[in-house]
Structure formats: C-alpha cells, structure tokens
Amino acid sequence: MVGTLGLFNFRGKDEKRRSKSMSVGNGSVLEGSAAGNEEAADGTQGSDHPSDLPESDQNEKLRQIPCYEDLCHDFDSDMEQMKEKFAKLLLGEDMSGGGKGVSSALALSNAITNLAASVFGEQSRLEPMTAERKSRWRKEIDWLLSVSDCIVEFVPSQQKAKDGSNMEIMVTKQRFDLLMNIPALRTLDTMLLDCLDSFKDQDEFYYLSKDATDEEKGNSKRKDDKWWLPTVKVPEQGLSDAAKKNLQSQREAMTQVLKAAMSINAQVLTEMEIPENYLDSLPKNGRASLGDSTYRSITVEFFDPNQFLATTDLSSEHKILDLKNRIEASIVIWKRKMHQKDGKSAWSSAVSYEKRELFEERAETILRILKHQYPGIPQSSLDISKIQYNR
C-alpha cells in the first residue's frame, strides 16, 4: 500500500485534480486543458512542455504519460480488495456477521496459507514468476503481515526526565517471536523468487504444452503420480555441465529454504499452548494411547529406537501419521502426569516419576526420528488442534 499511495498527490477535489499537475514516479502528468490554456495565455509554459515540441514528439510524449483515470481505478480496486481481506480477518471468515467465525489468529493463518497456495500453486515450471503474479504476492502478503506490527508486548526502557534523572518506563515492541521469524521468512521468500528468476535466460530445456501428443512426449511422458506437471524436454545429448551444476546448486539451496521454513514452523507450534479440547480427548494413560504392543516395545529394559521403527509397520503415510499421533499423545499424558501435583487426580498412576520420564524420553526420540525420516508427513492431530484453537 505504501508504494501505491506514494504515487498520488491528492488535492482534495476532482476539479483541482484535473487542473493541477500530479507527480507520478519520475514523470509528470500534464496539466488539464483549462490550466494549460491559462499558462499559454500568460506565456509561463516551461521549455519541456509538450506544446513546445514538434507534433510527432508531442504525440509520443503524450503516449508515455500514465493515465490518471487508470491509476485512480487501480488505487480504488486495491482499497476495496484490502477492505474485503481485513473484513474477513475481523469477522473470522464469517462474512454473514453471525459471530460463528474462527479466531483472528486462525483467520490470518488461513489467509496467508490460501494466498501462498493460489500464487505458488500456479507455478509449475522452472521459470520466473510473471510480473503480475509476483506483484500480487508481494502486495497482498504485505497487507496480511502488517497485522503483525500491532502484535506487541511491553518491555522496559530508560527515559530521561526533564530534571535529568533517569526512570524506567514500559514501551511497546513487536512480539519477540514475530520480530525474529518474519524477517527470516521474508529472506527465505526472496531466495525462492531469486531461484525462479535464475532460470530466465536458460534455453537448454523446455516444456511441452498440455495438448502435446504422446508422440511429441516420447520417453518424457510422466509416469509418476504428479500428472498435472508439464512434461520437460531436454536435448538428446543431455544438459550441459553448466546447466547441471546450476540445477544442482538451486536444488540444494531450495532444500535449505524448505528446512529453514519447516524449522521455524515447528518451533512456533512447539511454543503454542496445548488446547484444553485436545487434553479432554486423551485417554487416562500412555498405555491406552500407544496400544499394548507399542507400549511394551517402548517400556522394555533395553530399548533401541531404530530397532523399534524397523519392526513397526510404516508402509503407508496413514500408518506413519497414526504412530506419530499416538506417540505425541502419550508424551503429553506423561508430561502432564509428571507435573500433576494432586495425587488424587484421575491422571495419577502407579508408574513412578523416574520411569515415566524415561518413557517420555524414548517416545520423543522416536518422534524426532520419524520427523527426520518423513519430513513431508501431514500435520499431526496435536498440531492441527494447536492451530485451530490458537489465540
């Protein structure tokens, strides 16, 4: 919005807008015909006025001047679009006003997720993002992230009084996690766009159109489950060494971008408070959560996490996610019991504090290995619950 607003120098009235000059970038919008006639009459036109130029040059200069009506239309369109997005945030995505919307935190998270999916979901080729799509992404993500500027905390600060004495006062500062994570995520975003821009002038491979025949696709016809991605064609002799080196370096860079983004996301989820709804849904002990077989494997005297995973059925994404959910639930149960002070609570158990702590460490080890071996696994029930009830 700052960039858009900076284009305009409003005078307050439509007539004055049309009759006065308006700065746009490094150029200048021509004055209205009435003002132009007045200047022509008293001879105060500048030497760079189009009327001082030959007719052909006048027409060329007129064509180069941005259209005032188009600029105003774009500005009004951006304003209406921004109002609609912030209205959805305030109403928790419930535009009916019925008060059934989600929390503002979840609405903001959903808005950013949906924007990223719509913009980057259309990017299926190794080529620069179109200027229109890139502009939309940067503009709308700035709108949404501007909300974080108002999420603040009080911090102590020194202030000098008029009499020269120092006193401590509380001032507002953007919340620490946002102050650290948002600039880091912006850097990762820039790296991603720069990676796409690096393929601007490459001419060693190209993509077939969606309507290409099987004969045109040849051996390049996709045989995996990502059928929607375009088919790539490379020279018969293969890519050059320079192209291979560039592709490998970009792949490694984007792998690091992904790991960094996932690490930030995981850290944020870890710091979120566990919702009461999730706690209420848990069984009373870790054994009931894990199941008898898994519980026995974790509570044996000599435990090997790698051996445990080797003997566990992880043949499908569903089974991996199910194990992850059960282990996370058991960890929450054991931690809650270790911090439970009321011995008469329903959470109490005959298992000693030391054993429960040992079981928790083993379960966390398994969880770390799972996350490392299967980084693309969907979010667990605990993560989904934290996001859903995040305040």
Coordinates of C-alpha atoms in Angstrom, one line a residue:
M1 CA 0.0 0.0 0.0
V2 CA 2.9 2.4 0.7
G3 CA 4.1 2.0 -2.8
T4 CA 0.6 2.6 -4.2
L5 CA -0.2 5.6 -2.0
G6 CA 3.2 7.2 -2.9
L7 CA 2.1 7.6 -6.5
F8 CA -0.6 10.1 -5.6
N9 CA -0.6 13.7 -4.5
F10 CA -4.2 14.3 -3.8
R11 CA -5.6 17.8 -3.9
G12 CA -9.0 17.0 -2.3
K13 CA -11.3 17.9 -5.1
D14 CA -11.8 16.4 -8.5
E15 CA -11.6 19.8 -10.3
K16 CA -8.3 20.6 -8.7
R17 CA -7.0 17.1 -9.5
R18 CA -7.8 17.7 -13.2
S19 CA -6.4 21.2 -13.3
K20 CA -3.2 20.7 -11.3
S21 CA -0.1 18.7 -12.1
M22 CA 0.4 15.4 -10.3
S23 CA 3.8 13.7 -9.8
V24 CA 3.9 10.1 -10.8
G25 CA 7.3 8.4 -10.3
N26 CA 9.9 10.5 -12.1
G27 CA 7.5 11.8 -14.7
S28 CA 4.8 14.5 -14.5
V29 CA 1.1 14.3 -15.5
L30 CA 0.1 17.0 -17.9
E31 CA -2.0 19.8 -16.6
G32 CA -5.7 19.9 -17.6
S33 CA -6.7 21.8 -20.7
A34 CA -8.1 24.7 -18.7
A35 CA -4.9 25.2 -16.8
G36 CA -2.8 24.7 -20.0
N37 CA -4.8 27.4 -21.8
E38 CA -4.2 29.8 -18.9
E39 CA -0.5 29.2 -19.0
A40 CA -0.4 29.6 -22.8
A41 CA -2.1 32.9 -22.4
D42 CA 0.4 34.4 -20.0
G43 CA 3.4 32.6 -21.6
T44 CA 4.5 30.8 -18.4
Q45 CA 4.9 27.4 -20.0
G46 CA 8.1 25.5 -19.3
S47 CA 10.5 24.7 -22.0
D48 CA 9.8 21.0 -21.6
H49 CA 6.1 21.4 -22.2
P50 CA 4.8 19.1 -24.9
S51 CA 3.4 22.1 -26.9
D52 CA 7.0 23.3 -27.4
L53 CA 7.9 20.1 -29.2
P54 CA 7.1 19.1 -32.8
E55 CA 3.7 17.4 -33.3
S56 CA 5.2 13.9 -33.7
D57 CA 7.2 14.3 -30.5
Q58 CA 4.1 15.7 -28.7
N59 CA 2.1 12.6 -29.5
E60 CA 5.0 10.4 -28.4
K61 CA 5.3 12.2 -25.1
L62 CA 1.5 12.0 -24.5
R63 CA 1.6 8.3 -25.0
Q64 CA 4.3 7.9 -22.4
I65 CA 2.3 9.7 -19.6
P66 CA 0.4 7.3 -17.2
C67 CA -3.3 7.6 -17.4
Y68 CA -4.7 9.4 -14.3
E69 CA -8.0 7.5 -14.5
D70 CA -6.3 4.1 -14.7
L71 CA -4.1 5.0 -11.7
C72 CA -7.2 6.0 -9.7
H73 CA -9.0 2.9 -10.8
D74 CA -6.1 0.7 -9.6
F75 CA -5.9 2.5 -6.3
D76 CA -9.7 2.2 -5.7
S77 CA -9.5 -1.5 -6.7
D78 CA -6.7 -2.1 -4.2
M79 CA -8.5 -0.3 -1.5
E80 CA -11.7 -2.4 -1.9
Q81 CA -9.7 -5.6 -2.1
M82 CA -7.8 -4.7 1.1
K83 CA -11.0 -3.8 2.9
E84 CA -12.5 -7.1 2.0
K85 CA -9.5 -9.1 3.3
F86 CA -9.3 -7.2 6.6
A87 CA -13.1 -7.6 7.0
K88 CA -12.7 -11.4 6.7
L89 CA -10.0 -11.2 9.4
L90 CA -12.1 -9.2 11.8
L91 CA -15.1 -11.4 11.2
G92 CA -13.2 -14.6 11.4
E93 CA -14.1 -15.6 7.8
D94 CA -17.8 -15.4 8.7
M95 CA -18.9 -12.7 6.4
S96 CA -22.5 -13.2 7.4
G97 CA -21.7 -11.4 10.7
G98 CA -23.4 -14.2 12.7
G99 CA -20.5 -14.5 15.1
K100 CA -19.6 -18.0 14.1
G101 CA -16.2 -17.2 12.7
V102 CA -12.9 -18.6 13.7
S103 CA -10.3 -16.8 15.9
S104 CA -8.5 -13.9 14.3
A105 CA -5.2 -15.8 14.6
L106 CA -6.6 -18.8 12.6
A107 CA -8.2 -16.4 10.1
L108 CA -4.9 -14.7 9.5
S109 CA -3.1 -18.1 9.2
N110 CA -5.7 -19.4 6.7
A111 CA -5.5 -16.2 4.7
I112 CA -1.7 -16.4 4.3
T113 CA -1.9 -20.1 3.5
N114 CA -4.6 -19.7 0.9
L115 CA -2.7 -16.7 -0.7
A116 CA 0.5 -18.8 -1.0
A117 CA -1.4 -21.8 -2.4
S118 CA -3.1 -19.7 -5.1
V119 CA 0.1 -17.8 -6.1
F120 CA 2.7 -20.6 -6.0
G121 CA 0.2 -23.3 -6.9
E122 CA 0.2 -21.9 -10.4
Q123 CA 4.0 -22.0 -10.6
S124 CA 4.6 -25.4 -12.2
R125 CA 7.7 -24.6 -14.2
L126 CA 11.3 -23.6 -13.6
E127 CA 10.9 -20.0 -14.9
P128 CA 10.5 -16.6 -13.4
M129 CA 7.1 -15.8 -11.9
T130 CA 5.1 -13.5 -14.0
A131 CA 5.3 -9.8 -13.0
E132 CA 1.5 -9.7 -12.3
R133 CA 1.6 -12.7 -10.0
K134 CA 4.8 -11.5 -8.2
S135 CA 3.2 -8.1 -7.7
R136 CA 0.1 -9.6 -6.3
W137 CA 2.0 -11.9 -3.9
R138 CA 4.2 -9.0 -2.5
K139 CA 1.3 -6.6 -2.3
E140 CA -1.2 -9.0 -0.5
I141 CA 1.4 -10.6 1.8
D142 CA 2.4 -7.1 2.9
W143 CA -1.3 -6.4 3.7
L144 CA -1.6 -9.5 5.8
L145 CA 1.8 -9.2 7.6
S146 CA 1.0 -5.6 8.5
V147 CA -1.2 -7.1 11.2
S148 CA 1.9 -8.4 13.0
D149 CA 3.1 -4.8 13.5
C150 CA 0.2 -4.4 16.0
I151 CA 1.0 -7.6 17.9
V152 CA 3.2 -6.1 20.6
E153 CA 4.5 -6.7 24.2
F154 CA 5.6 -4.4 26.9
V155 CA 9.4 -4.1 27.5
P156 CA 11.2 -1.9 30.0
S157 CA 13.0 1.2 28.6
Q158 CA 15.1 4.0 30.1
Q159 CA 13.8 7.6 29.7
K160 CA 15.4 10.8 30.9
A161 CA 13.1 13.2 32.8
K162 CA 13.2 17.0 32.4
D163 CA 15.2 17.3 35.6
G164 CA 17.9 15.0 34.2
S165 CA 17.1 11.9 36.2
N166 CA 16.6 8.5 34.6
M167 CA 13.5 6.5 35.0
E168 CA 12.3 3.2 33.7
I169 CA 9.1 3.0 31.7
M170 CA 7.3 0.3 29.8
V171 CA 7.1 0.7 26.0
T172 CA 5.6 -1.4 23.3
K173 CA 7.7 -3.6 21.0
Q174 CA 6.7 -6.1 18.4
R175 CA 6.5 -9.6 20.0
F176 CA 9.8 -11.2 20.1
D177 CA 9.0 -14.3 18.0
L178 CA 7.5 -12.2 15.3
L179 CA 10.4 -9.8 15.4
M180 CA 12.7 -12.8 14.7
N181 CA 10.7 -15.0 12.4
I182 CA 9.0 -12.6 10.0
P183 CA 12.3 -11.1 8.6
A184 CA 13.7 -14.6 8.4
L185 CA 10.7 -15.8 6.4
R186 CA 10.9 -12.7 4.1
T187 CA 14.5 -13.6 3.4
L188 CA 13.5 -17.2 2.5
D189 CA 10.8 -15.8 0.3
T190 CA 13.3 -13.7 -1.6
M191 CA 15.6 -16.6 -2.0
L192 CA 12.7 -18.6 -3.5
L193 CA 11.8 -15.9 -6.0
D194 CA 15.5 -15.4 -6.9
C195 CA 15.8 -19.1 -7.7
L196 CA 12.9 -18.9 -10.2
D197 CA 14.4 -15.7 -11.7
S198 CA 17.7 -17.5 -12.2
F199 CA 16.0 -19.6 -15.0
K200 CA 15.1 -16.5 -17.0
D201 CA 17.6 -16.9 -19.9
Q202 CA 18.1 -20.7 -19.8
D203 CA 17.5 -22.4 -23.2
E204 CA 18.6 -26.0 -22.7
F205 CA 15.3 -27.4 -21.7
Y206 CA 11.7 -26.6 -22.4
Y207 CA 8.2 -27.7 -21.5
L208 CA 5.6 -29.3 -23.8
S209 CA 2.1 -27.9 -23.9
K210 CA -0.7 -29.7 -22.2
D211 CA -2.1 -30.5 -25.7
A212 CA 1.0 -32.3 -26.8
T213 CA 0.6 -35.7 -28.4
D214 CA 2.1 -38.9 -27.0
E215 CA 4.4 -38.9 -30.0
E216 CA 5.7 -35.5 -29.0
K217 CA 6.2 -36.5 -25.4
G218 CA 8.0 -39.7 -26.3
N219 CA 10.0 -41.2 -23.5
S220 CA 9.5 -38.0 -21.5
K221 CA 5.9 -38.9 -20.7
R222 CA 5.2 -38.6 -17.0
K223 CA 4.9 -42.0 -15.3
D224 CA 4.6 -40.8 -11.7
D225 CA 1.5 -39.5 -9.7
K226 CA 2.2 -35.8 -10.5
W227 CA 0.4 -36.0 -13.8
W228 CA -0.6 -32.3 -13.7
L229 CA 3.0 -31.1 -14.0
P230 CA 4.2 -30.2 -17.6
T231 CA 6.5 -32.6 -19.4
V232 CA 10.1 -31.5 -19.7
K233 CA 12.2 -32.0 -22.9
V234 CA 16.0 -31.9 -22.9
P235 CA 18.5 -32.2 -25.8
E236 CA 19.3 -35.7 -26.9
Q237 CA 22.9 -35.3 -25.7
G238 CA 21.6 -34.2 -22.3
L239 CA 22.1 -31.0 -20.4
S240 CA 25.5 -29.2 -20.4
D241 CA 27.7 -29.4 -17.3
A242 CA 27.0 -25.7 -16.5
A243 CA 23.2 -26.4 -16.6
K244 CA 23.6 -29.5 -14.4
K245 CA 25.7 -27.6 -11.9
N246 CA 23.2 -24.7 -11.8
L247 CA 20.2 -27.1 -11.3
Q248 CA 22.1 -29.0 -8.5
S249 CA 23.0 -25.8 -6.7
Q250 CA 19.5 -24.4 -6.9
R251 CA 18.1 -27.7 -5.7
E252 CA 20.4 -27.6 -2.6
A253 CA 19.5 -24.0 -1.9
M254 CA 15.8 -24.7 -2.0
T255 CA 16.2 -27.7 0.2
Q256 CA 17.8 -25.4 2.8
V257 CA 15.0 -22.9 2.3
L258 CA 12.4 -25.7 3.0
K259 CA 14.3 -27.0 6.0
A260 CA 14.5 -23.5 7.5
A261 CA 10.9 -22.7 6.9
M262 CA 9.8 -26.1 8.4
S263 CA 12.1 -25.5 11.4
I264 CA 10.5 -22.1 12.1
N265 CA 7.1 -23.6 11.8
A266 CA 7.9 -26.5 14.1
Q267 CA 9.3 -24.1 16.7
V268 CA 6.3 -21.9 16.6
L269 CA 4.0 -25.0 17.1
T270 CA 6.1 -26.3 19.9
E271 CA 5.7 -23.0 21.8
M272 CA 2.0 -22.9 21.4
E273 CA -0.1 -23.9 24.4
I274 CA -1.9 -27.3 24.2
P275 CA -5.6 -26.6 23.9
E276 CA -8.0 -28.0 26.5
N277 CA -10.0 -29.6 23.8
Y278 CA -7.1 -31.8 22.9
L279 CA -6.4 -32.7 26.5
D280 CA -10.0 -33.6 27.1
S281 CA -9.8 -36.1 24.2
L282 CA -6.8 -38.0 25.6
P283 CA -7.1 -41.4 27.4
K284 CA -6.1 -41.6 31.0
N285 CA -2.7 -43.2 30.5
G286 CA 0.0 -43.6 27.9
R287 CA -0.5 -47.3 27.5
A288 CA -4.1 -46.7 26.3
S289 CA -2.8 -44.2 23.8
L290 CA 0.1 -46.3 22.4
G291 CA -1.6 -49.7 22.5
D292 CA -0.3 -52.7 24.3
S293 CA 2.2 -53.8 21.7
T294 CA 3.8 -50.4 21.2
Y295 CA 3.8 -49.7 24.9
R296 CA 5.7 -52.9 25.6
S297 CA 8.2 -52.1 23.0
I298 CA 8.9 -48.7 24.5
T299 CA 9.0 -49.8 28.1
V300 CA 11.4 -52.8 27.8
E301 CA 14.6 -52.6 29.8
F302 CA 16.9 -52.3 26.8
F303 CA 15.4 -50.0 24.2
D304 CA 16.7 -49.3 20.7
P305 CA 14.6 -46.7 18.8
N306 CA 16.0 -47.8 15.4
Q307 CA 15.1 -51.4 16.1
F308 CA 11.7 -50.3 17.2
L309 CA 11.0 -48.5 13.9
A310 CA 12.5 -51.4 11.9
T311 CA 9.9 -53.7 13.4
T312 CA 7.0 -51.3 13.1
D313 CA 4.7 -51.2 10.0
L314 CA 5.4 -47.9 8.3
S315 CA 4.3 -48.9 4.8
S316 CA 1.9 -46.1 4.3
E317 CA 1.5 -42.4 5.2
H318 CA -1.6 -43.2 7.2
K319 CA 0.3 -45.6 9.4
I320 CA 3.2 -43.2 9.9
L321 CA 0.8 -40.4 10.9
D322 CA -1.1 -42.7 13.2
L323 CA 2.1 -43.7 15.1
K324 CA 3.1 -40.1 15.3
N325 CA -0.3 -39.1 16.8
R326 CA -0.2 -41.9 19.3
I327 CA 3.3 -41.1 20.4
E328 CA 2.6 -37.4 20.7
A329 CA -0.5 -38.1 22.8
S330 CA 1.5 -40.4 25.2
I331 CA 4.2 -37.7 25.6
V332 CA 1.5 -35.1 26.5
I333 CA 0.0 -37.6 29.0
W334 CA 3.3 -38.4 30.7
K335 CA 4.4 -34.8 30.9
R336 CA 1.0 -33.8 32.4
K337 CA 1.3 -36.6 35.0
M338 CA 4.8 -35.6 35.9
H339 CA 3.6 -32.0 36.6
Q340 CA 0.5 -33.1 38.3
K341 CA 0.6 -32.2 42.0
D342 CA -2.7 -33.6 43.1
G343 CA -2.1 -37.3 43.9
K344 CA -5.9 -37.9 43.9
S345 CA -6.3 -36.7 40.3
A346 CA -7.6 -39.0 37.7
W347 CA -4.3 -38.6 35.9
S348 CA -2.4 -40.3 38.8
S349 CA -0.8 -43.7 38.1
A350 CA 1.2 -46.4 39.8
V351 CA 4.1 -45.8 37.4
S352 CA 7.0 -44.0 39.2
Y353 CA 8.1 -40.5 38.2
E354 CA 11.5 -41.8 37.0
K355 CA 10.0 -44.4 34.7
R356 CA 7.5 -42.0 33.3
E357 CA 10.3 -39.6 32.5
L358 CA 12.3 -42.4 30.8
F359 CA 9.4 -43.5 28.7
E360 CA 8.8 -39.9 27.6
E361 CA 12.4 -39.5 26.5
R362 CA 12.2 -42.7 24.5
A363 CA 8.9 -41.6 22.8
E364 CA 10.5 -38.2 22.0
T365 CA 13.5 -39.9 20.4
I366 CA 11.1 -42.0 18.2
L367 CA 9.2 -38.8 17.3
R368 CA 12.4 -37.0 16.2
I369 CA 13.5 -39.9 14.0
L370 CA 10.1 -40.0 12.4
K371 CA 10.1 -36.3 11.7
H372 CA 13.6 -36.6 10.2
Q373 CA 12.9 -39.6 8.1
Y374 CA 9.5 -38.4 6.9
P375 CA 9.6 -34.6 6.7
G376 CA 6.7 -34.4 4.3
I377 CA 4.3 -36.2 6.7
P378 CA 1.0 -34.2 7.3
Q379 CA 0.5 -32.3 10.5
S380 CA -0.5 -34.4 13.5
S381 CA -3.7 -34.1 15.5
L382 CA -1.8 -32.1 18.1
D383 CA -0.5 -29.6 15.6
I384 CA -3.9 -29.2 13.9
S385 CA -5.5 -28.7 17.3
K386 CA -3.0 -26.0 18.3
I387 CA -3.5 -24.2 15.0
Q388 CA -7.3 -24.4 15.3
Y389 CA -7.6 -23.1 18.8
N390 CA -4.6 -20.7 18.7
R391 CA -5.3 -17.3 20.2

